[in-house]
Short mmCIF file of the C-alpha atoms (twelve columns), coordinates in Angstrom:
data_MODEL
# 
_entry.id   MODEL 
# 
loop_
_atom_site.group_PDB 
_atom_site.id 
_atom_site.type_symbol 
_atom_site.label_atom_id 
_atom_site.label_alt_id 
_atom_site.label_comp_id 
_atom_site.label_asym_id 
_atom_site.label_seq_id 
_atom_site.Cartn_x 
_atom_site.Cartn_y 
_atom_site.Cartn_z 
_atom_site.pdbx_PDB_model_num 
ATOM 1   C CA . MET A 1   -57.279 40.768  11.383  1 
ATOM 2   C CA . THR A 2   -56.415 37.046  12.768  1 
ATOM 3   C CA . ASP A 3   -53.885 35.107  11.267  1 
ATOM 4   C CA . GLU A 4   -54.551 32.254  10.424  1 
ATOM 5   C CA . PRO A 5   -52.911 29.124  12.867  1 
ATOM 6   C CA . THR A 6   -50.235 26.673  11.594  1 
ATOM 7   C CA . THR A 7   -50.664 23.352  11.542  1 
ATOM 8   C CA . PRO A 8   -46.566 22.017  12.923  1 
ATOM 9   C CA . GLU A 9   -44.702 19.791  10.641  1 
ATOM 10  C CA . PRO A 10  -45.196 16.127  12.195  1 
ATOM 11  C CA . ALA A 11  -41.837 15.172  13.819  1 
ATOM 12  C CA . GLY A 12  -39.642 13.284  10.178  1 
ATOM 13  C CA . THR A 13  -41.635 15.143  7.900   1 
ATOM 14  C CA . THR A 14  -38.064 16.095  5.453   1 
ATOM 15  C CA . PRO A 15  -37.175 19.777  5.767   1 
ATOM 16  C CA . PRO A 16  -38.143 21.608  2.800   1 
ATOM 17  C CA . GLY A 17  -35.673 21.271  -0.172  1 
ATOM 18  C CA . ALA A 18  -33.104 19.313  1.110   1 
ATOM 19  C CA . ASN A 19  -30.607 17.199  -0.459  1 
ATOM 20  C CA . PRO A 20  -31.529 13.633  -0.360  1 
ATOM 21  C CA . ASP A 21  -27.226 14.131  -0.663  1 
ATOM 22  C CA . GLU A 22  -26.646 15.002  3.116   1 
ATOM 23  C CA . GLY A 23  -28.650 12.048  4.271   1 
ATOM 24  C CA . ALA A 24  -31.905 10.835  5.961   1 
ATOM 25  C CA . THR A 25  -32.035 14.464  7.719   1 
ATOM 26  C CA . ALA A 26  -35.368 15.428  9.013   1 
ATOM 27  C CA . LEU A 27  -37.300 18.749  10.777  1 
ATOM 28  C CA . ASP A 28  -36.256 17.437  13.986  1 
ATOM 29  C CA . PRO A 29  -32.347 16.028  14.615  1 
ATOM 30  C CA . THR A 30  -33.622 14.615  17.930  1 
ATOM 31  C CA . VAL A 31  -36.455 12.456  16.311  1 
ATOM 32  C CA . ALA A 32  -35.375 9.882   14.167  1 
ATOM 33  C CA . PRO A 33  -36.153 10.293  10.522  1 
ATOM 34  C CA . GLY A 34  -39.851 8.900   9.009   1 
ATOM 35  C CA . PRO A 35  -40.568 6.833   6.158   1 
ATOM 36  C CA . GLU A 36  -39.414 9.750   4.112   1 
ATOM 37  C CA . ALA A 37  -36.657 9.850   4.079   1 
ATOM 38  C CA . ALA A 38  -35.755 5.878   2.206   1 
ATOM 39  C CA . GLU A 39  -38.529 7.592   -0.647  1 
ATOM 40  C CA . ARG A 40  -35.891 10.430  -1.172  1 
ATOM 41  C CA . HIS A 41  -33.537 7.692   -1.420  1 
ATOM 42  C CA . LYS A 42  -34.663 5.442   -3.208  1 
ATOM 43  C CA . ASP A 43  -33.504 5.959   -6.563  1 
ATOM 44  C CA . ALA A 44  -29.622 7.133   -5.044  1 
ATOM 45  C CA . ASP A 45  -26.229 5.401   -6.483  1 
ATOM 46  C CA . LEU A 46  -26.115 3.313   -3.530  1 
ATOM 47  C CA . PRO A 47  -23.633 0.398   -2.954  1 
ATOM 48  C CA . HIS A 48  -24.298 -2.674  -1.988  1 
ATOM 49  C CA . THR A 49  -27.137 -3.284  -3.452  1 
ATOM 50  C CA . PRO A 50  -28.358 -6.674  -4.924  1 
ATOM 51  C CA . ASP A 51  -27.135 -5.330  -8.455  1 
ATOM 52  C CA . ASP A 52  -23.613 -4.159  -7.740  1 
ATOM 53  C CA . LYS A 53  -20.769 -5.202  -8.545  1 
ATOM 54  C CA . GLY A 54  -18.240 -3.364  -7.454  1 
ATOM 55  C CA . SER A 55  -14.882 -4.430  -7.967  1 
ATOM 56  C CA . GLU A 56  -16.261 -6.562  -10.376 1 
ATOM 57  C CA . GLU A 57  -17.857 -4.315  -13.055 1 
ATOM 58  C CA . ALA A 58  -15.135 -3.961  -15.299 1 
ATOM 59  C CA . VAL A 59  -15.285 0.717   -15.089 1 
ATOM 60  C CA . ARG A 60  -15.219 0.528   -11.415 1 
ATOM 61  C CA . ARG A 61  -16.286 4.148   -10.683 1 
ATOM 62  C CA . LYS A 62  -19.893 5.845   -11.416 1 
ATOM 63  C CA . LYS A 63  -20.391 8.654   -13.986 1 
ATOM 64  C CA . ARG A 64  -20.960 11.330  -10.838 1 
ATOM 65  C CA . ASP A 65  -18.388 10.668  -9.423  1 
ATOM 66  C CA . LEU A 66  -15.230 13.728  -8.794  1 
ATOM 67  C CA . PRO A 67  -11.968 12.826  -7.176  1 
ATOM 68  C CA . LEU A 68  -11.693 14.736  -4.035  1 
ATOM 69  C CA . VAL A 69  -8.993  16.122  -1.754  1 
ATOM 70  C CA . ALA A 70  -9.616  15.894  0.597   1 
ATOM 71  C CA . VAL A 71  -8.451  17.060  4.593   1 
ATOM 72  C CA . VAL A 72  -8.123  15.170  8.490   1 
ATOM 73  C CA . THR A 73  -6.981  17.539  10.927  1 
ATOM 74  C CA . GLY A 74  -7.741  18.233  14.526  1 
ATOM 75  C CA . LYS A 75  -6.022  17.159  18.248  1 
ATOM 76  C CA . GLY A 76  -8.774  14.225  18.510  1 
ATOM 77  C CA . LYS A 77  -7.433  10.662  17.933  1 
ATOM 78  C CA . GLY A 78  -8.729  9.203   14.887  1 
ATOM 79  C CA . LYS A 79  -8.064  10.521  11.930  1 
ATOM 80  C CA . SER A 80  -5.443  8.472   10.807  1 
ATOM 81  C CA . THR A 81  -7.965  5.937   11.946  1 
ATOM 82  C CA . SER A 82  -10.773 6.914   9.743   1 
ATOM 83  C CA . SER A 83  -8.867  7.949   6.692   1 
ATOM 84  C CA . PHE A 84  -7.936  3.857   6.333   1 
ATOM 85  C CA . GLY A 85  -12.002 3.701   6.451   1 
ATOM 86  C CA . MET A 86  -11.278 5.101   2.856   1 
ATOM 87  C CA . LEU A 87  -9.391  3.389   2.155   1 
ATOM 88  C CA . GLN A 88  -10.691 -0.211  2.392   1 
ATOM 89  C CA . ARG A 89  -13.694 1.834   1.391   1 
ATOM 90  C CA . SER A 90  -11.670 1.683   -1.996  1 
ATOM 91  C CA . TRP A 91  -10.251 -1.136  -1.630  1 
ATOM 92  C CA . ALA A 92  -12.993 -3.292  -2.123  1 
ATOM 93  C CA . ARG A 93  -13.970 -1.560  -5.090  1 
ATOM 94  C CA . GLY A 94  -11.331 -2.359  -6.184  1 
ATOM 95  C CA . TYR A 95  -9.254  0.665   -6.592  1 
ATOM 96  C CA . ARG A 96  -5.426  0.672   -7.161  1 
ATOM 97  C CA . CYS A 97  -4.146  2.112   -3.353  1 
ATOM 98  C CA . GLY A 98  -1.386  3.934   -1.644  1 
ATOM 99  C CA . VAL A 99  -0.401  5.107   1.639   1 
ATOM 100 C CA . PHE A 100 3.148   7.204   2.077   1 
ATOM 101 C CA . GLN A 101 3.155   7.608   5.628   1 
ATOM 102 C CA . PHE A 102 5.679   10.743  6.538   1 
ATOM 103 C CA . VAL A 103 6.133   10.644  10.639  1 
ATOM 104 C CA . LYS A 104 6.024   6.779   11.948  1 
ATOM 105 C CA . GLY A 105 9.832   5.225   11.453  1 
ATOM 106 C CA . GLY A 106 9.997   0.917   10.315  1 
ATOM 107 C CA . LYS A 107 9.177   -0.445  13.701  1 
ATOM 108 C CA . TRP A 108 6.269   0.839   14.231  1 
ATOM 109 C CA . LYS A 109 4.304   -2.046  13.201  1 
ATOM 110 C CA . VAL A 110 1.161   -0.569  12.733  1 
ATOM 111 C CA . GLY A 111 -1.621  -2.501  12.625  1 
ATOM 112 C CA . GLU A 112 -3.872  -1.241  9.650   1 
ATOM 113 C CA . ARG A 113 -0.278  -1.578  7.805   1 
ATOM 114 C CA . LYS A 114 -0.349  -5.241  8.558   1 
ATOM 115 C CA . ALA A 115 -4.356  -5.756  7.720   1 
ATOM 116 C CA . ALA A 116 -3.356  -4.027  3.851   1 
ATOM 117 C CA . GLU A 117 -1.497  -6.329  2.973   1 
ATOM 118 C CA . ALA A 118 -3.302  -8.756  3.922   1 
ATOM 119 C CA . LEU A 119 -5.729  -7.455  2.239   1 
ATOM 120 C CA . SER A 120 -3.779  -6.411  -0.722  1 
ATOM 121 C CA . ALA A 121 -2.578  -10.101 -1.694  1 
ATOM 122 C CA . SER A 122 -6.210  -11.488 -0.838  1 
ATOM 123 C CA . GLY A 123 -6.957  -10.939 -4.353  1 
ATOM 124 C CA . ALA A 124 -10.585 -9.842  -3.349  1 
ATOM 125 C CA . GLY A 125 -10.738 -5.846  -3.971  1 
ATOM 126 C CA . GLY A 126 -7.839  -3.916  -5.480  1 
ATOM 127 C CA . THR A 127 -4.726  -3.689  -5.181  1 
ATOM 128 C CA . ILE A 128 -2.701  -1.113  -1.249  1 
ATOM 129 C CA . GLU A 129 0.428   -0.450  -1.465  1 
ATOM 130 C CA . TRP A 130 2.391   0.692   1.982   1 
ATOM 131 C CA . GLU A 131 5.413   2.698   1.779   1 
ATOM 132 C CA . ILE A 132 7.260   4.698   5.519   1 
ATOM 133 C CA . GLN A 133 9.346   7.970   4.282   1 
ATOM 134 C CA . GLY A 134 9.662   9.018   8.277   1 
ATOM 135 C CA . LYS A 135 12.948  7.872   9.938   1 
ATOM 136 C CA . GLY A 136 9.817   7.267   13.125  1 
ATOM 137 C CA . TRP A 137 8.825   10.184  15.867  1 
ATOM 138 C CA . THR A 138 10.163  13.301  15.953  1 
ATOM 139 C CA . TRP A 139 9.838   13.252  20.316  1 
ATOM 140 C CA . ILE A 140 12.718  10.883  20.591  1 
ATOM 141 C CA . GLN A 141 14.679  11.607  17.398  1 
ATOM 142 C CA . LYS A 142 18.567  12.581  17.360  1 
ATOM 143 C CA . ASP A 143 19.033  13.402  13.700  1 
ATOM 144 C CA . MET A 144 16.161  15.739  12.408  1 
ATOM 145 C CA . THR A 145 18.189  17.206  9.232   1 
ATOM 146 C CA . GLU A 146 17.846  13.625  8.369   1 
ATOM 147 C CA . SER A 147 14.542  13.020  8.929   1 
ATOM 148 C CA . GLU A 148 14.050  16.426  7.099   1 
ATOM 149 C CA . ASP A 149 15.305  15.329  3.874   1 
ATOM 150 C CA . ILE A 150 13.365  11.603  4.324   1 
ATOM 151 C CA . ALA A 151 10.387  13.271  4.040   1 
ATOM 152 C CA . LYS A 152 11.468  15.783  1.102   1 
ATOM 153 C CA . ALA A 153 12.113  12.485  -0.574  1 
ATOM 154 C CA . GLY A 154 8.481   11.034  0.505   1 
ATOM 155 C CA . TRP A 155 7.555   13.689  -0.607  1 
ATOM 156 C CA . GLU A 156 9.085   13.812  -4.450  1 
ATOM 157 C CA . GLU A 157 7.979   10.333  -5.340  1 
ATOM 158 C CA . VAL A 158 4.366   10.632  -4.426  1 
ATOM 159 C CA . LYS A 159 4.805   14.175  -6.735  1 
ATOM 160 C CA . ARG A 160 6.307   11.155  -9.831  1 
ATOM 161 C CA . ARG A 161 3.585   8.352   -8.494  1 
ATOM 162 C CA . ILE A 162 0.766   11.144  -9.064  1 
ATOM 163 C CA . ALA A 163 2.410   11.985  -11.902 1 
ATOM 164 C CA . ALA A 164 2.510   8.466   -13.199 1 
ATOM 165 C CA . GLU A 165 -1.238  8.002   -12.546 1 
ATOM 166 C CA . ARG A 166 0.169   4.974   -10.402 1 
ATOM 167 C CA . TYR A 167 -3.093  4.768   -7.233  1 
ATOM 168 C CA . GLU A 168 -7.182  5.788   -7.382  1 
ATOM 169 C CA . PHE A 169 -6.907  6.446   -3.987  1 
ATOM 170 C CA . LEU A 170 -3.615  8.371   -2.279  1 
ATOM 171 C CA . LEU A 171 -3.597  8.030   1.239   1 
ATOM 172 C CA . LEU A 172 -0.434  11.556  2.656   1 
ATOM 173 C CA . ASP A 173 -1.142  10.075  6.671   1 
ATOM 174 C CA . GLU A 174 1.198   12.799  8.603   1 
ATOM 175 C CA . ILE A 175 1.827   15.039  5.824   1 
ATOM 176 C CA . THR A 176 0.415   17.648  7.712   1 
ATOM 177 C CA . TYR A 177 3.680   18.468  10.537  1 
ATOM 178 C CA . PRO A 178 6.445   18.378  7.412   1 
ATOM 179 C CA . ILE A 179 4.945   20.892  6.728   1 
ATOM 180 C CA . SER A 180 3.824   22.624  9.194   1 
ATOM 181 C CA . TRP A 181 8.074   22.283  10.028  1 
ATOM 182 C CA . GLY A 182 8.295   23.726  6.642   1 
ATOM 183 C CA . TRP A 183 10.437  21.103  5.141   1 
ATOM 184 C CA . ILE A 184 7.487   20.746  2.454   1 
ATOM 185 C CA . ASP A 185 6.113   23.802  0.652   1 
ATOM 186 C CA . VAL A 186 2.716   23.363  1.071   1 
ATOM 187 C CA . GLU A 187 2.322   25.340  -1.907  1 
ATOM 188 C CA . ASP A 188 4.445   22.714  -3.872  1 
ATOM 189 C CA . VAL A 189 1.517   19.972  -2.613  1 
ATOM 190 C CA . ILE A 190 -1.920  22.841  -3.876  1 
ATOM 191 C CA . GLU A 191 -0.516  22.548  -7.118  1 
ATOM 192 C CA . THR A 192 -0.003  19.170  -7.555  1 
ATOM 193 C CA . LEU A 193 -3.160  18.501  -6.297  1 
ATOM 194 C CA . ALA A 194 -4.609  20.523  -8.689  1 
ATOM 195 C CA . ALA A 195 -2.635  19.892  -11.666 1 
ATOM 196 C CA . ARG A 196 -2.857  16.270  -11.113 1 
ATOM 197 C CA . PRO A 197 -4.079  14.146  -13.655 1 
ATOM 198 C CA . GLY A 198 -6.289  11.346  -14.177 1 
ATOM 199 C CA . PHE A 199 -8.910  10.039  -11.930 1 
ATOM 200 C CA . GLN A 200 -7.067  10.001  -7.769  1 
ATOM 201 C CA . HIS A 201 -8.893  10.796  -4.441  1 
ATOM 202 C CA . VAL A 202 -5.891  12.298  -2.329  1 
ATOM 203 C CA . VAL A 203 -6.455  12.167  2.091   1 
ATOM 204 C CA . LEU A 204 -4.172  14.401  3.726   1 
ATOM 205 C CA . THR A 205 -3.741  14.093  7.151   1 
ATOM 206 C CA . GLY A 206 -2.163  15.319  11.147  1 
ATOM 207 C CA . ARG A 207 -2.840  17.729  13.244  1 
ATOM 208 C CA . ASN A 208 -2.547  21.941  13.200  1 
ATOM 209 C CA . ALA A 209 -3.233  21.670  8.550   1 
ATOM 210 C CA . HIS A 210 -1.699  24.606  6.919   1 
ATOM 211 C CA . GLU A 211 -4.913  26.406  6.189   1 
ATOM 212 C CA . ARG A 212 -3.759  26.948  3.248   1 
ATOM 213 C CA . LEU A 213 -4.529  23.165  2.856   1 
ATOM 214 C CA . VAL A 214 -7.849  23.897  4.226   1 
ATOM 215 C CA . GLU A 215 -8.871  26.568  2.036   1 
ATOM 216 C CA . THR A 216 -8.598  24.577  -0.785  1 
ATOM 217 C CA . ALA A 217 -9.377  20.296  0.135   1 
ATOM 218 C CA . ASP A 218 -12.671 20.046  -0.778  1 
ATOM 219 C CA . LEU A 219 -13.580 17.914  2.191   1 
ATOM 220 C CA . VAL A 220 -11.917 19.208  6.023   1 
ATOM 221 C CA . SER A 221 -13.159 17.120  9.090   1 
ATOM 222 C CA . GLU A 222 -11.609 18.520  12.487  1 
ATOM 223 C CA . VAL A 223 -11.436 15.549  15.145  1 
ATOM 224 C CA . VAL A 224 -11.654 17.663  18.812  1 
ATOM 225 C CA . ASN A 225 -10.292 16.075  21.822  1 
ATOM 226 C CA . VAL A 226 -13.081 15.234  24.260  1 
ATOM 227 C CA . LYS A 227 -11.120 12.808  26.243  1 
ATOM 228 C CA . HIS A 228 -8.488  10.539  25.930  1 
ATOM 229 C CA . PRO A 229 -6.830  7.699   28.219  1 
ATOM 230 C CA . MET A 230 -3.293  9.217   28.326  1 
ATOM 231 C CA . ALA A 231 -5.108  11.815  29.937  1 
ATOM 232 C CA . ALA A 232 -5.849  9.434   32.797  1 
ATOM 233 C CA . GLY A 233 -2.080  7.683   32.771  1 
ATOM 234 C CA . ILE A 234 -3.306  4.484   30.710  1 
ATOM 235 C CA . ARG A 235 -0.747  4.486   27.582  1 
ATOM 236 C CA . ALA A 236 -1.277  3.280   24.152  1 
ATOM 237 C CA . GLN A 237 -2.033  0.107   22.822  1 
ATOM 238 C CA . GLN A 238 -2.345  -2.544  20.937  1 
ATOM 239 C CA . GLY A 239 -4.936  -2.866  18.907  1 
ATOM 240 C CA . ILE A 240 -6.791  0.615   19.717  1 
ATOM 241 C CA . ASP A 241 -3.380  3.066   19.330  1 
ATOM 242 C CA . TRP A 242 -1.291  0.105   16.256  1 
# 
């Protein structure tokens, strides 16, 4: 008995059982999805529609929203940059936002902080509070003990603000380093985040994220280094690196 020939699905056809939340996924990833992608997404609760009031709504969040713990790690450039993008989205939705930087010091003038201060003062979205807990870059520091004390004090303040539900979005930038160095107890971090009250998104960034953070987080992204200008002797520069 000969099997009947099967008719191949046309390129761009939605895979059986595809999840609409996974995006406009075609059967062949090398081919752009067809009109069926728009059909799958027509009833999705997406932002920027004419009837979406965003931060003007009395209740800013949607019923589908759940507070997440996210980790952005890896050896590639762009971990903090990615997280600052989420920060801007939360600000645009009227969220109360906080940023704690655990390595960069007060003399390191990052462009993201200047932008965040301008956004927060504009009144067009939510608020952004920015705290710099680190003394400076670790490889040029002479007093590591003081830096350890500052990092620990910063984490204790983070715990107080989480308990007080001060923010709806909290970015702990480069906190993986003091965790890796043993300055901040990873189990304390995990327990604090697991028990956080109310609605609080928390994002943690930095290289070599502890395996326990990766295990317990809701979202984990790894930035891979494919090519970096420093390998060609090009130094960090404003507008790109800070």
